[in-house]
Short mmCIF file of C-alpha atoms in Angstrom, two decimals:
data_model
loop_
_atom_site.label_atom_id
_atom_site.label_comp_id
_atom_site.label_asym_id
_atom_site.label_seq_id
_atom_site.Cartn_x
_atom_site.Cartn_y
_atom_site.Cartn_z
CA MET A 14 0.02 0.20 -0.16
CA TYR A 15 1.24 3.42 -0.67
CA LEU A 16 -0.13 7.05 0.50
CA THR A 17 0.60 9.53 -2.03
CA HIS A 18 0.84 13.70 -1.87
CA PHE A 19 0.26 15.80 -4.25
CA ARG A 20 0.08 19.95 -3.64
CA ILE A 21 -2.21 21.48 -6.65
CA ASN A 22 -0.98 24.51 -8.56
CA THR A 23 -4.13 25.92 -8.79
CA PRO A 24 -4.04 29.05 -10.96
CA ARG A 25 -2.85 27.03 -13.59
CA HIS A 26 -5.91 26.68 -16.35
CA GLY A 27 -5.27 22.81 -16.25
CA ALA A 28 -5.58 22.71 -12.19
CA ARG A 29 -8.83 24.47 -12.46
CA PHE A 30 -10.30 22.14 -15.18
CA LEU A 31 -9.51 18.97 -13.01
CA LEU A 32 -10.73 21.12 -10.01
CA SER A 33 -13.92 21.61 -11.71
CA SER A 34 -15.46 18.48 -11.58
CA PRO A 35 -15.06 15.03 -9.11
CA GLN A 36 -15.35 13.14 -12.09
CA ARG A 37 -12.77 14.83 -14.03
CA TRP A 38 -10.51 14.17 -11.27
CA HIS A 39 -10.98 10.66 -10.75
CA ALA A 40 -10.66 10.16 -14.20
CA ALA A 41 -6.74 11.49 -13.92
CA VAL A 42 -5.94 10.22 -10.68
CA LEU A 43 -7.09 6.32 -12.12
CA ALA A 44 -4.35 7.45 -15.06
CA SER A 45 -1.88 7.65 -12.84
CA PHE A 46 -1.89 3.16 -13.07
CA PRO A 47 -0.75 1.52 -15.96
CA GLY A 48 -2.34 -1.53 -16.53
CA LEU A 49 -5.58 -0.85 -14.51
CA PRO A 50 -8.58 -2.83 -15.70
CA PRO A 51 -11.41 -0.39 -17.46
CA ASP A 52 -14.17 -2.98 -15.77
CA PRO A 53 -14.66 -1.12 -12.14
CA GLY A 54 -15.62 -4.26 -10.70
CA VAL A 55 -12.52 -5.57 -10.65
CA ARG A 56 -10.00 -2.96 -10.07
CA PRO A 57 -8.72 -2.32 -6.49
CA ARG A 58 -9.94 0.02 -4.15
CA ILE A 59 -8.10 3.65 -4.87
CA LEU A 60 -9.42 6.42 -2.37
CA TRP A 61 -8.35 9.67 -2.92
CA ARG A 62 -9.32 13.29 -1.29
CA LEU A 63 -8.71 16.86 -2.01
CA ASP A 64 -8.33 19.08 1.54
CA HIS A 65 -8.95 22.35 0.52
CA ASN A 66 -6.91 24.14 2.93
CA ALA A 67 -7.55 27.67 1.32
CA ARG A 68 -8.36 29.43 -2.26
CA ALA A 69 -5.39 28.92 -3.36
CA ASP A 70 -3.87 26.20 -1.43
CA VAL A 71 -5.28 22.51 -2.14
CA HIS A 72 -3.58 19.14 -1.74
CA ALA A 73 -4.39 15.87 -2.98
CA TYR A 74 -3.66 12.53 -1.24
CA ILE A 75 -3.94 9.04 -3.09
CA VAL A 76 -3.99 5.55 -1.00
CA SER A 77 -3.59 3.15 -3.39
CA PRO A 78 -2.64 -0.87 -3.74
CA ASP A 79 0.29 0.38 -5.95
CA ARG A 80 2.65 3.16 -6.83
CA PRO A 81 1.13 5.93 -8.65
CA ASP A 82 2.98 8.15 -11.31
CA LEU A 83 2.02 11.47 -11.37
CA THR A 84 3.83 13.08 -14.08
CA HIS A 85 0.95 13.65 -16.32
CA LEU A 86 -1.10 15.88 -12.66
CA VAL A 87 2.46 17.58 -12.51
CA GLU A 88 2.36 18.62 -16.35
CA GLN A 89 -1.33 19.71 -15.78
CA ALA A 90 -2.07 21.25 -12.32
CA GLY A 91 1.40 21.11 -10.73
CA TRP A 92 4.68 22.52 -11.43
CA PRO A 93 7.15 20.78 -14.28
CA SER A 94 10.00 23.30 -14.05
CA LEU A 95 10.83 22.14 -10.51
CA ALA A 96 10.18 18.58 -11.46
CA GLU A 97 13.85 16.66 -10.88
CA PRO A 98 15.14 12.89 -10.55
CA GLY A 99 14.71 13.38 -6.93
CA ASN A 100 11.66 15.48 -6.66
CA PRO A 101 8.71 14.73 -8.79
CA GLY A 102 6.53 16.40 -8.42
CA TRP A 103 4.59 14.54 -5.74
CA GLU A 104 5.56 12.26 -2.77
CA THR A 105 4.70 8.83 -2.33
CA LEU A 106 5.43 7.08 1.13
CA HIS A 107 4.97 3.28 1.77
CA TYR A 108 2.17 2.47 3.85
CA ARG A 109 1.95 -0.56 5.38
CA PRO A 110 4.89 -0.09 7.70
CA PHE A 111 2.17 2.99 9.64
CA LEU A 112 -0.60 0.34 9.14
CA GLY A 113 1.66 -2.26 10.82
CA ARG A 114 1.92 0.06 13.99
CA LEU A 115 -1.35 0.87 14.86
CA ALA A 116 -2.35 -0.35 18.09
CA LYS A 117 -5.33 -0.48 20.48
CA GLY A 118 -5.71 3.05 22.58
CA ASP A 119 -3.36 4.57 20.33
CA ARG A 120 -4.35 8.33 19.95
CA TRP A 121 -4.52 10.55 16.60
CA ALA A 122 -6.00 13.81 14.82
CA PHE A 123 -7.85 12.72 12.22
CA ARG A 124 -9.32 13.86 9.25
CA LEU A 125 -12.22 12.69 6.84
CA THR A 126 -14.31 13.79 3.32
CA ALA A 127 -17.56 11.67 3.52
CA ASN A 128 -20.42 12.07 1.78
CA PRO A 129 -22.75 11.35 4.96
CA VAL A 130 -26.14 9.98 3.87
CA HIS A 131 -29.37 8.08 5.46
CA SER A 132 -32.27 6.34 3.62
CA ILE A 133 -35.40 7.47 4.55
CA ARG A 134 -39.41 6.42 3.36
CA ARG A 135 -41.77 9.40 2.94
CA LYS A 136 -44.78 7.16 3.13
CA ASP A 137 -45.87 3.78 3.88
CA GLY A 138 -45.60 1.02 1.37
CA GLU A 139 -43.08 3.62 -0.67
CA PRO A 140 -39.22 2.40 -1.21
CA THR A 141 -36.39 3.96 0.76
CA LYS A 142 -34.67 6.95 -0.78
CA ARG A 143 -31.27 8.17 -0.18
CA THR A 144 -30.84 11.24 1.29
CA ALA A 145 -28.06 13.34 2.56
CA HIS A 146 -27.30 14.48 6.13
CA VAL A 147 -26.83 18.77 5.66
CA SER A 148 -26.65 19.63 9.27
CA PRO A 149 -23.13 19.23 11.11
CA ARG A 150 -25.11 17.63 14.31
CA HIS A 151 -26.11 14.65 11.95
CA GLN A 152 -23.59 14.82 9.68
CA LEU A 153 -21.30 13.83 12.90
CA GLY A 154 -24.04 11.82 14.24
CA TRP A 155 -23.40 9.61 11.02
CA LEU A 156 -19.83 9.53 11.90
CA LEU A 157 -20.64 8.38 15.66
CA GLU A 158 -23.01 5.47 13.76
CA ARG A 159 -19.62 4.22 12.53
CA GLN A 160 -16.90 4.59 14.68
CA THR A 161 -17.25 1.41 16.25
CA ARG A 162 -17.49 -0.84 13.10
CA HIS A 163 -14.17 0.72 11.46
CA GLY A 164 -12.09 0.38 14.82
CA PHE A 165 -11.67 4.08 16.38
CA MET A 166 -14.11 6.20 18.97
CA LEU A 167 -14.02 10.21 18.98
CA LEU A 168 -12.48 11.64 21.89
CA PRO A 169 -14.03 13.33 24.37
CA GLY A 170 -14.11 17.02 23.98
CA VAL A 171 -13.98 20.21 26.00
CA VAL A 172 -17.81 19.52 27.75
CA PRO A 173 -17.71 15.57 27.39
CA ASP A 174 -21.39 15.26 29.34
CA ALA A 175 -23.12 18.38 27.20
CA GLN A 176 -26.22 17.21 25.40
CA ASP A 177 -24.52 18.01 22.17
CA PRO A 178 -22.72 16.34 20.62
CA LEU A 179 -20.78 18.69 18.66
CA GLU A 180 -20.02 19.77 22.24
CA ARG A 181 -19.24 16.57 23.33
CA TYR A 182 -16.72 15.32 21.30
CA ALA A 183 -12.97 16.01 19.94
CA ALA A 184 -14.65 16.82 16.64
CA ILE A 185 -15.45 19.14 14.19
CA VAL A 186 -17.59 19.15 11.04
CA HIS A 187 -16.46 21.76 8.37
CA GLY A 188 -16.06 22.12 4.60
CA ARG A 189 -19.18 21.19 3.51
CA ARG A 190 -19.81 20.90 -0.80
CA ASP A 191 -22.68 20.66 -2.47
CA LEU A 192 -21.62 19.28 -5.93
CA SER A 193 -23.83 18.69 -8.73
CA PHE A 194 -21.93 17.28 -11.81
CA ARG A 195 -21.76 14.76 -14.84
CA LYS A 196 -20.96 11.48 -14.48
CA ARG A 197 -19.21 11.58 -17.78
CA PRO A 198 -19.12 15.04 -17.83
CA ASP A 199 -16.61 14.96 -21.24
CA ASP A 200 -19.28 12.16 -22.91
CA PRO A 201 -20.93 13.69 -26.17
CA ALA A 202 -24.20 15.57 -27.08
CA PRO A 203 -26.72 12.87 -27.38
CA GLY A 204 -26.35 11.76 -31.11
CA THR A 205 -22.74 13.02 -32.09
CA GLY A 206 -20.53 10.70 -30.82
CA PRO A 207 -19.63 7.35 -31.87
CA LYS A 208 -21.02 5.49 -28.80
CA GLY A 209 -23.55 8.05 -28.09
CA LYS A 210 -26.66 7.96 -29.92
CA GLY A 211 -29.50 9.41 -28.07
CA ARG A 212 -27.20 8.71 -24.71
CA ARG A 213 -26.60 11.30 -22.05
CA SER A 214 -25.42 10.37 -18.64
CA GLY A 215 -27.61 11.80 -15.87
CA PRO A 216 -26.51 14.99 -13.23
CA VAL A 217 -24.57 13.59 -9.76
CA SER A 218 -25.66 15.47 -7.18
CA LEU A 219 -23.32 14.89 -3.80
CA VAL A 220 -23.24 16.82 -0.40
CA THR A 221 -19.81 16.15 0.98
CA ALA A 222 -18.53 16.96 4.66
CA VAL A 223 -15.14 17.52 6.22
CA PHE A 224 -14.38 15.99 9.59
CA SER A 225 -11.21 16.90 11.96
CA GLY A 226 -10.57 16.10 15.47
CA ARG A 227 -9.05 13.27 17.18
CA LEU A 228 -10.30 9.68 18.00
CA GLU A 229 -8.38 6.79 19.90
CA VAL A 230 -8.04 3.32 18.02
CA THR A 231 -10.27 0.46 19.29
CA ASP A 232 -10.01 -2.20 16.93
CA PRO A 233 -6.30 -1.93 14.27
CA ASP A 234 -7.82 -4.67 12.26
CA ALA A 235 -10.83 -2.47 11.70
CA LEU A 236 -8.96 0.59 11.46
CA ARG A 237 -6.33 -0.45 8.91
CA ASN A 238 -9.22 -1.52 6.52
CA ALA A 239 -11.60 1.75 7.02
CA LEU A 240 -7.71 3.45 6.11
CA THR A 241 -7.15 1.20 2.99
CA GLN A 242 -10.89 0.37 2.08
CA GLY A 243 -12.69 3.94 3.12
CA ILE A 244 -15.56 5.02 5.17
CA GLY A 245 -18.88 5.97 3.39
CA ARG A 246 -20.25 5.96 -0.06
CA GLY A 247 -18.84 8.44 -2.60
CA LYS A 248 -15.17 7.06 -3.01
CA ALA A 249 -15.02 7.52 -6.40
CA TYR A 250 -15.82 11.35 -5.91
CA GLY A 251 -12.89 12.25 -3.31
CA CYS A 252 -15.04 10.83 -0.01
CA GLY A 253 -13.99 8.37 2.88
CA LEU A 254 -10.13 8.52 2.76
CA LEU A 255 -9.45 8.99 6.46
CA THR A 256 -5.81 10.25 7.12
CA LEU A 257 -4.45 9.93 10.29
CA ALA A 258 -1.57 12.41 12.23
CA PRO A 259 0.17 12.30 15.35
CA GLU A 260 -1.56 14.76 17.96
CA SER A 261 -0.36 18.27 18.37
#
């Protein structure tokens, strides 16, 4: 397993083009792995996340079973003139040594971008409909419902006995984004492409939220699985990648 970090040169036209659609960035990430099977059902899990720390400070993280080659991303959305043999424009580290050191009781700072959703039924007898959580309180509740199965628990916050989970736990929910894009943004118009007579992919709507805070490891194996396989839905569109860092 590998963990890759790439800083995006946001003023460049190519960077703005890729950042305009999660589908475009997803395709660019997949292009980093030569020989990847075209069938999504047999591809290995590749997770990615974009951290928008500021308008002009955006970083990409990728977790993958194989080492990626991001040369095309450097040329389109990085600093190609600064690339050299020892510094190609991105950083890739072996991930398994870190994963193997995880132990019960460890405490870490964490960050996760996720697509918090739940299923509702508006009327008796109707099929359930997947609906996004939109408030920070409900989004945090979504994560709390999943912490045990993923091998961690959120640490207490400044008011550990508070009724409000946003005060009870050492976690914040921020960076909500309401995304709408075409699943295949470069599809030809109906009837104009070699495969596209009368066909056009529908729009995709996605609500994402960023979770950050502090957690404790309760089940190292389950947490290792979460770190490499992701949490929740929307993994193709930059959701699900959990990363850990030493507590500050």
